[in-house]
Coordinates of C-alpha atoms and ligand atoms in Angstrom, one line a residue:
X1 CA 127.9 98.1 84.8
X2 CA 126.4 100.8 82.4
X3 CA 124.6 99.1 79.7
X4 CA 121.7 97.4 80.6
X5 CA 119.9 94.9 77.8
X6 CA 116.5 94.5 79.8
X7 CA 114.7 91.7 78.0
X8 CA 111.1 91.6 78.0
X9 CA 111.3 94.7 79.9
X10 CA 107.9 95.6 78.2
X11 CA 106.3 93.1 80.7
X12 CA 104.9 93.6 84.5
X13 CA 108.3 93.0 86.5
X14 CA 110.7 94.3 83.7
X15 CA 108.9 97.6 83.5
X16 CA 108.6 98.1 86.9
X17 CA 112.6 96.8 87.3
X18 CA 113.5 99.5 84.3
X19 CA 111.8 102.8 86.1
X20 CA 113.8 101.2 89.6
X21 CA 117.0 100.9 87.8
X22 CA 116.7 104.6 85.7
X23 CA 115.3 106.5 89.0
X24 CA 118.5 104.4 91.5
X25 CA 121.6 104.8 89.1
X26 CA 122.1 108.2 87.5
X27 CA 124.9 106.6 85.1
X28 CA 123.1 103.6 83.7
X29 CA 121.5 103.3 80.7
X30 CA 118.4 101.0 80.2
X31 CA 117.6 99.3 76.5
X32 CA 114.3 97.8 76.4
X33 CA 114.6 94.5 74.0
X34 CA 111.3 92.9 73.8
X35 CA 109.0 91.1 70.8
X36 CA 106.2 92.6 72.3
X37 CA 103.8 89.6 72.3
X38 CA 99.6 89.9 73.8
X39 CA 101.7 91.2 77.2
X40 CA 104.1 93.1 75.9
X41 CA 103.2 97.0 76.2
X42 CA 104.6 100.0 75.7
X43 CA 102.4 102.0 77.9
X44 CA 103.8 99.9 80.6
X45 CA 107.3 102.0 80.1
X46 CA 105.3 105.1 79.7
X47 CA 106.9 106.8 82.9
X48 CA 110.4 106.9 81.3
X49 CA 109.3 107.0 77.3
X50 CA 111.1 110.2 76.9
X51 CA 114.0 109.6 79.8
X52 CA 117.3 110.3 77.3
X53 CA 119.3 107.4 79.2
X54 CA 116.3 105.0 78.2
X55 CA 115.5 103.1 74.5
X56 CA 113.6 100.3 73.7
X57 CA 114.1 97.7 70.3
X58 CA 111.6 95.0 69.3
X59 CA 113.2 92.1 69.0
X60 CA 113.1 88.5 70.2
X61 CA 115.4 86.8 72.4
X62 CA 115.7 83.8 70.1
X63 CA 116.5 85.7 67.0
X64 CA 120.2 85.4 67.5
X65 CA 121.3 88.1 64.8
X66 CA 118.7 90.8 66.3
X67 CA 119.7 90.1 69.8
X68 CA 123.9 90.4 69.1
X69 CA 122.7 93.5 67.0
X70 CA 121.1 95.0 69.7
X71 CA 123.9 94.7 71.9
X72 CA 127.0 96.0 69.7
X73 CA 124.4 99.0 68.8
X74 CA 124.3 100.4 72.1
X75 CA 127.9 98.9 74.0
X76 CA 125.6 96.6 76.4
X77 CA 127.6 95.1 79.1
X78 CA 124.7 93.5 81.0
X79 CA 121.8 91.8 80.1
X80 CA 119.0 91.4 82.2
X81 CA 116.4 88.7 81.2
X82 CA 112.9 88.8 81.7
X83 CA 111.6 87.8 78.7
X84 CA 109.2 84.4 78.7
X85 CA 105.9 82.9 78.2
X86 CA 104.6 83.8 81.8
X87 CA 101.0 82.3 82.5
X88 CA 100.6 78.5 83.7
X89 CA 97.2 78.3 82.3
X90 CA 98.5 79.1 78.5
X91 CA 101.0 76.7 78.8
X92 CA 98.7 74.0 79.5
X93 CA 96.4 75.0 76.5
X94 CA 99.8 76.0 74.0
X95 CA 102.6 75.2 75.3
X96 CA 104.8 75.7 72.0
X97 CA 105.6 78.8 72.7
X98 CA 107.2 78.0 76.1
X99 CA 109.3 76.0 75.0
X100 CA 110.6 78.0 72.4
X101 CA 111.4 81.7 74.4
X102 CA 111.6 80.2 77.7
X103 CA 114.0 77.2 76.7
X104 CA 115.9 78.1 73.4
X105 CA 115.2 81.9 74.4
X106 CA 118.4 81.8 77.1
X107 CA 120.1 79.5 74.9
X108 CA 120.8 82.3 72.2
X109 CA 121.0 84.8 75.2
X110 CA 124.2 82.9 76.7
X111 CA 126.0 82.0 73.6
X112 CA 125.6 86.5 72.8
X113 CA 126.5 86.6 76.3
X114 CA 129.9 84.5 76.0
X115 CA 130.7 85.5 72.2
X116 CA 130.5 89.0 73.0
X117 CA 131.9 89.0 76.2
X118 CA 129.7 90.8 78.3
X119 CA 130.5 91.1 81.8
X120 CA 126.8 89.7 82.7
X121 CA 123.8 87.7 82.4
X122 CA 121.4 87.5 84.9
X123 CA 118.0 84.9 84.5
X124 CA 115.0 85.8 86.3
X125 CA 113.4 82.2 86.9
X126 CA 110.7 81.3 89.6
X127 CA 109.8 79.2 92.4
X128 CA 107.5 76.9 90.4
X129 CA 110.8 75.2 89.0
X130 CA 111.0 73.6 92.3
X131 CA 107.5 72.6 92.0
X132 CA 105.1 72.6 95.6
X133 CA 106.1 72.2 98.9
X134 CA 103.5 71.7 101.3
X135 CA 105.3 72.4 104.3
X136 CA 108.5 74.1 104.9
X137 CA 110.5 76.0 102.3
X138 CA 112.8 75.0 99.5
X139 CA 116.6 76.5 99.6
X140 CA 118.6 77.0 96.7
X141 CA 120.5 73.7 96.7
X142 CA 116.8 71.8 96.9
X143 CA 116.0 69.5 93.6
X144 CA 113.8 70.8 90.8
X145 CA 110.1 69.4 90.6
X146 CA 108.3 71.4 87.6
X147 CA 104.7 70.3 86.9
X148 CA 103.6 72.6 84.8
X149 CA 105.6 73.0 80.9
X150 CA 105.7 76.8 82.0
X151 CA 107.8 75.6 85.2
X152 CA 109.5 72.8 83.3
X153 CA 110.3 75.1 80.4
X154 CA 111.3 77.8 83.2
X155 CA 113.5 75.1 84.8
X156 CA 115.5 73.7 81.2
X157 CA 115.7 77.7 80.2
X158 CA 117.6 78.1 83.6
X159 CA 119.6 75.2 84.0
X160 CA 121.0 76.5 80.7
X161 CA 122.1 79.7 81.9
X162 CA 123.6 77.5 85.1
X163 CA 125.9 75.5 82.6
X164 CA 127.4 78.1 81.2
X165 CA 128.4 78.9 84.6
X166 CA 129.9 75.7 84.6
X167 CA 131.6 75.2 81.4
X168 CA 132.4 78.6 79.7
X169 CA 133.0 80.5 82.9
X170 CA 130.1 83.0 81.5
X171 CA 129.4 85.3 84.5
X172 CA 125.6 84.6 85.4
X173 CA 123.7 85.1 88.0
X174 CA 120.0 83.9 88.4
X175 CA 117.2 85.1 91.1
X176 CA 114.1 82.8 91.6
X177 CA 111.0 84.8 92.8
X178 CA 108.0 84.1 94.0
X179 CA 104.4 85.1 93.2
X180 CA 104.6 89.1 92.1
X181 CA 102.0 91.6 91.9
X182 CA 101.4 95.2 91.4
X183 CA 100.9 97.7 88.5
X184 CA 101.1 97.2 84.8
X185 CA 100.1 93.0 85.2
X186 CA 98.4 91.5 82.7
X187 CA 94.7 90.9 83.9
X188 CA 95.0 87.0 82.8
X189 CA 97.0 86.8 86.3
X190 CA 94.6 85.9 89.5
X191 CA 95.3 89.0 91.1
X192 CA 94.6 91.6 88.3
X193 CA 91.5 89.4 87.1
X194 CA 90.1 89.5 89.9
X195 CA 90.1 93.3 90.5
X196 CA 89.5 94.1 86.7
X197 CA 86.3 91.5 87.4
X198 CA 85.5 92.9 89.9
X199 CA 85.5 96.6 89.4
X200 CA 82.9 95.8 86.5
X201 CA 81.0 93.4 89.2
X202 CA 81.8 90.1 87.0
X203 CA 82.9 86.7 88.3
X204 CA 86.3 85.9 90.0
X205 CA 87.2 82.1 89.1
X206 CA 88.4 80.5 92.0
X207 CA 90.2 77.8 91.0
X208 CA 89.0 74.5 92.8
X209 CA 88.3 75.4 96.6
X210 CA 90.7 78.0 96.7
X211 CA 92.8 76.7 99.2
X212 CA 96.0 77.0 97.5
X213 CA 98.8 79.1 98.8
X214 CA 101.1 81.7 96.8
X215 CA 103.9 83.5 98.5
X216 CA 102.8 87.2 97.0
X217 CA 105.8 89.9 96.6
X218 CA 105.2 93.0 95.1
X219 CA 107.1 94.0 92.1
X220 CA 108.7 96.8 93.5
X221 CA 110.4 94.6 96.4
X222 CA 111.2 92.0 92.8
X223 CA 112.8 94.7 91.0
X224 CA 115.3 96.0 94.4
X225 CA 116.1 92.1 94.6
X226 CA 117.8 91.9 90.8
X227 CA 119.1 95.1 91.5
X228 CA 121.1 93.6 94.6
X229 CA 121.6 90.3 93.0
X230 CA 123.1 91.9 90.5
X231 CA 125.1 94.7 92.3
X232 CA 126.2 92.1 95.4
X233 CA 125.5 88.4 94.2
X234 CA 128.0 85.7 93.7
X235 CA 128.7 84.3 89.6
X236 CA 127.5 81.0 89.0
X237 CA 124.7 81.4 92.2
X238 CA 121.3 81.4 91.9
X239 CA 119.3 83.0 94.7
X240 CA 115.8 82.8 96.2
X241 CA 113.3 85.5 96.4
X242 CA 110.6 85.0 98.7
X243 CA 108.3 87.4 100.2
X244 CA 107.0 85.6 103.5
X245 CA 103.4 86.6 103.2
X246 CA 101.7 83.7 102.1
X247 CA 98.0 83.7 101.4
X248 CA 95.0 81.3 99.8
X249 CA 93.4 82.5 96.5
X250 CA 90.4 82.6 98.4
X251 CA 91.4 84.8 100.5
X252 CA 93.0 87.5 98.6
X253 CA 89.4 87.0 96.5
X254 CA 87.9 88.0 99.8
X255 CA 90.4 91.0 100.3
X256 CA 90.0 92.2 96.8
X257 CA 86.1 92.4 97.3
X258 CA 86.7 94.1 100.9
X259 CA 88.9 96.7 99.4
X260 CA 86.4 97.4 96.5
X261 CA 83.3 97.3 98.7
X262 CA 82.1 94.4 96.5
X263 CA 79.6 91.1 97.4
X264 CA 81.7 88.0 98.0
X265 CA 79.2 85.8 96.1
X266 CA 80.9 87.2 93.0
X267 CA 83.5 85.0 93.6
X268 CA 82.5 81.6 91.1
X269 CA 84.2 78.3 91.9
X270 CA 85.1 76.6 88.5
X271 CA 87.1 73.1 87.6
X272 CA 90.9 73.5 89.1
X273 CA 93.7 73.8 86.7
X274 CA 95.0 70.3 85.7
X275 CA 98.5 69.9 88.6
X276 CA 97.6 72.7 90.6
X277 CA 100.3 73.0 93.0
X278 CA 99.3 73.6 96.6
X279 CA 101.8 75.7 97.7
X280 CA 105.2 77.6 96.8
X281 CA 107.4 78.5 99.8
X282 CA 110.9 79.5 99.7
X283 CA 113.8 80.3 102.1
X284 CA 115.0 83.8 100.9
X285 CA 117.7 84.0 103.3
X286 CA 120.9 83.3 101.1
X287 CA 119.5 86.7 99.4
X288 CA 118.7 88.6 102.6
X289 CA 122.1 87.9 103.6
X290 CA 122.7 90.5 101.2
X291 CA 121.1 93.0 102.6
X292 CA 117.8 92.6 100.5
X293 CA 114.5 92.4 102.4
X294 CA 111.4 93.0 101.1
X295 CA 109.8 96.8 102.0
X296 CA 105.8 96.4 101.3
X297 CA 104.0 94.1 103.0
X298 CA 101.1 92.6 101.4
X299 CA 97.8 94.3 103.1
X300 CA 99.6 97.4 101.9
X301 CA 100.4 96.6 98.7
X302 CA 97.3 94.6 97.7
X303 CA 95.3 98.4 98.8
X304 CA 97.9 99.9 96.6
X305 CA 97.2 98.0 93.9
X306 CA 93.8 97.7 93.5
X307 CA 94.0 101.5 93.8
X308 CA 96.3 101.7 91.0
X309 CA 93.5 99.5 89.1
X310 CA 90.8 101.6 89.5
X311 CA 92.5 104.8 88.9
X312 CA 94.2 103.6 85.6
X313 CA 91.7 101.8 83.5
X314 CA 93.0 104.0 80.2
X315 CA 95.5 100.8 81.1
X316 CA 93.6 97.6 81.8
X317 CA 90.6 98.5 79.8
X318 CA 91.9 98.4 75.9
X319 CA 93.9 94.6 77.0
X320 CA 90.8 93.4 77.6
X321 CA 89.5 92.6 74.0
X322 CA 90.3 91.0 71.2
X323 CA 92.6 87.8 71.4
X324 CA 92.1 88.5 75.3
X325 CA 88.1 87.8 75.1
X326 CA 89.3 84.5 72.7
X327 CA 91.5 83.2 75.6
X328 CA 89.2 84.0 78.5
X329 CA 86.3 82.0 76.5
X330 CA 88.7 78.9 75.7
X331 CA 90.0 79.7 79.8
X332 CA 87.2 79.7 81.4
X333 CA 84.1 78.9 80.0
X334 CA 84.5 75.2 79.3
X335 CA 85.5 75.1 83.2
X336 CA 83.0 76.4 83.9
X337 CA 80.7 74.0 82.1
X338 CA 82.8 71.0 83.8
X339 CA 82.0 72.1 87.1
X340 CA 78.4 72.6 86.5
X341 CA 78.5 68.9 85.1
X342 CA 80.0 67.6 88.3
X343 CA 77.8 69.2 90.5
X344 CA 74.6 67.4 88.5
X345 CA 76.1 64.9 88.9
X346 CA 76.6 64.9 92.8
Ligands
NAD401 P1 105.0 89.3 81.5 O1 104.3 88.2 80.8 O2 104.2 90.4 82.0 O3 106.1 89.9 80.5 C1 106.9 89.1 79.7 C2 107.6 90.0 78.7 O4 108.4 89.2 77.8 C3 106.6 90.7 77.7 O5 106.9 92.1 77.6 C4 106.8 90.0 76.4 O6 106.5 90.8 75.3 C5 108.2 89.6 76.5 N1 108.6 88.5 75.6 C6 107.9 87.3 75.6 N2 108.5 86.5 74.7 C7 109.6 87.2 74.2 C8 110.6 86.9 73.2 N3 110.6 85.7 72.6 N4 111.5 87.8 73.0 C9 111.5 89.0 73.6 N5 110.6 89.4 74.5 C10 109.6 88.4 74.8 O7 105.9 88.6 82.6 P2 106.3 89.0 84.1 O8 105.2 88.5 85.0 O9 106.8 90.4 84.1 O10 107.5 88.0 84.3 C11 108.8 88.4 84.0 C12 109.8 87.3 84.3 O11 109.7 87.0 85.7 C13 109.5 86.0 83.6 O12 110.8 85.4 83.2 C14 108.8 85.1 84.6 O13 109.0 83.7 84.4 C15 109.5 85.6 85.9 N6 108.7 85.5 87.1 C16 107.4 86.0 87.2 C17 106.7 86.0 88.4 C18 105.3 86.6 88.5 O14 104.6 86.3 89.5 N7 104.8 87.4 87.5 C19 107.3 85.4 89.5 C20 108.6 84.9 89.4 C21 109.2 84.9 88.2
DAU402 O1 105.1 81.8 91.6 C1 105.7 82.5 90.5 C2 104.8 82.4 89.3 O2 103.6 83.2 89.7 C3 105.4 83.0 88.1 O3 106.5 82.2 87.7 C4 104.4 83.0 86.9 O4 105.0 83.6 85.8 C5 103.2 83.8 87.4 O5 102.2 83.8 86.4 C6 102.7 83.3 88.7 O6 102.1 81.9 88.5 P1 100.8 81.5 89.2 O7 100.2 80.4 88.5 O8 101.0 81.3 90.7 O9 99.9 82.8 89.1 P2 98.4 83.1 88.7 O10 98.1 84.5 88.9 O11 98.1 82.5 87.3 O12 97.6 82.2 89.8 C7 97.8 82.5 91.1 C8 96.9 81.5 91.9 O13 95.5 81.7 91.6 C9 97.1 80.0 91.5 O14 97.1 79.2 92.6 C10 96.0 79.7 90.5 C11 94.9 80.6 91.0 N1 94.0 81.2 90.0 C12 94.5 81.8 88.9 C13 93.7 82.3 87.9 C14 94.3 82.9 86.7 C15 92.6 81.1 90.2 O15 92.1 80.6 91.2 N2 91.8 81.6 89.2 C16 92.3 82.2 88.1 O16 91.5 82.7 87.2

């Protein structure tokens, strides 16, 4: 493998898979393919802007002609696909969108995949297609249970890439991971909207009580899992990848305050989102069997990344405006409003 198609590698976990792949293999080289949507951004490939084995084309994964163009341009062999409509909470209020890059997205990945004859496509999905567990973990083999149309579009766009395992014999390989932080994440996520908020001492809006559980892997530990998916897995497998440092929202609210010396009554309990799922958990050891485990445990990391956040508002700072501000108002102030109702009327 030489030429690597890294769609939506403009995003949090592409970017950070791109400068892991550029700074590991001194013979690869990395095309960027992404339609840069409101979470696309180029500042997030920064670090290897001017690296001469890197290039980056807009394009969008279900634009069929742009994507096969892309591909016979620079000899990919590989693609790697992380392009999708990523946050739950849009995909309750739109979720068009989903539906289109996350099911029909793959779709037209696969068929340039098998037409062209490339040698690899690997899916990044997520452990919301299995939908919550609230004990135990899920293995690979376990049944799909999306609740959300970002999981159930997640869940169609993968089973997709999974047939053509099946019936074409196109060489795919797919990694399901659970909740990832770190640098260069959009602040609509809980974890970078909470330290954004709280660095300018606004609200963090808990969910409900809080009490939900999220399996929280940083990106880096993401990225080295493709990476040996790709280098080591087996065609036609998918494989889990799970961190094993689960948490509550509420308490990595309370961390995030610790860690920025801020009060914990900025932390504002508003209406839950509509089929919250109480917990993701997932048995990674199919993957660690490979040798992957992952290398930053979360106290670290969350330090690390709230660092990051406060020494690099040049980044967060300009994302949060414009059709941000629209979203956050449409997010979180009727919620708002619904929980002050319900507490009137207790
Ligand atoms: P992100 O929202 O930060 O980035 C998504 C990227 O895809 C953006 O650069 C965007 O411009 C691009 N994109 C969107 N639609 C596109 C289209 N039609 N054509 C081309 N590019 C398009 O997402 P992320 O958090 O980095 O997630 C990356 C992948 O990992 C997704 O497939 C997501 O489902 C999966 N995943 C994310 C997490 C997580 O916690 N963030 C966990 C498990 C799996
Ligand atoms: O688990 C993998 C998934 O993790 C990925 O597939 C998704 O693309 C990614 O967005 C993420 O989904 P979550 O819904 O788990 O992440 P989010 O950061 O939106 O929310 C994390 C938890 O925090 C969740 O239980 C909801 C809660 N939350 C979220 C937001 C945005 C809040 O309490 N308040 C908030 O404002």
């Amino acid at each position: 493998m030489r030429n690597l198609l890294v769609t939506g590698g403009a995003g949090f976990i592409g970017a950070n898979f791109v400068q892991h792949m550029l700074q590991t293999y001194p013979d690869y080289r990395i095309v960027v393919f992404d339609k840069l949507t409101y979470a696309g951004n180029l500042n997030n490939l920064k670090p290897v802007a001017d690296h001469p084995r890197y290039a980056f084309v807009q394009g969008d994964i279900c634009d069929a002609a742009a994507v096969r163009s892309a591909i016979k341009q620079y000899d990919i062999d590989t693609i790697v696909n992380f392009a999708a409509e990523t946050h739950v909470d849009r995909s309750i209020l739109d979720p068009d969108a989903f539906v289109r890059t996350n099911v029909y997205g793959p779709y037209v990945l696969c068929e340039a995949a098998k037409d062209l004859r490339l040698e690899r496509l690997h899916h990044i999905s997520t452990d919301e297609v299995y939908g919550p567990i609230p004990s135990g973990r899920f293995r690979e083999e376990d049944r799909f249970n999306p609740t959300s149309p970002y999981a159930a579009a997640k869940a169609g766009g993968e089973l997709l890439v999974l047939s053509y395992f099946r019936t074409y014999n196109l060489p795919v390989t797919v990694t399901r991971g659970v909740n990832t932080y770190g640098p260069y994440q959009y602040p609509e996520k809980a974890i970078p909207l909470f330290v954004t908020n709280a660095i300018d001492d606004q609200p963090l809006p808990l969910y409900g009580d809080g009490s939900q559980v999220r399996d929280r892997l940083h990106a880096l530990d993401h990225a080295r899992a493709v990476d040996v998916v790709l280098h080591r897995g087996t065609l036609g497998e998918a494989y889990n990848v799970a961190a094993d440092m689960e948490h509550t929202n509420i308490d990595v609210a309370r961390r995030i305050l610790r860690l920025l010396g801020k009060p914990e009554t900025l932390i504002q309990p508003v209406a839950d989102r509509p089929a919250h799922d109480v917990r993701y958990a997932l048995d990674a050891g199919k993957l660690r069997a490979l040798g992957w485990q992952p290398q930053i445990d979360f106290e670290q990391g969350l330090a690390d990344t709230v660092r990051w956040y406060v020494e690099n508002e040049w980044w967060w700072r300009p994302l949060k405006s414009g059709e941000y501000l629209e979203y956050y108002r449409r997010q979180y102030l009727e919620r708002e409003r619904t929980l002050a109702a319900e507490v009137l009327k207790s």
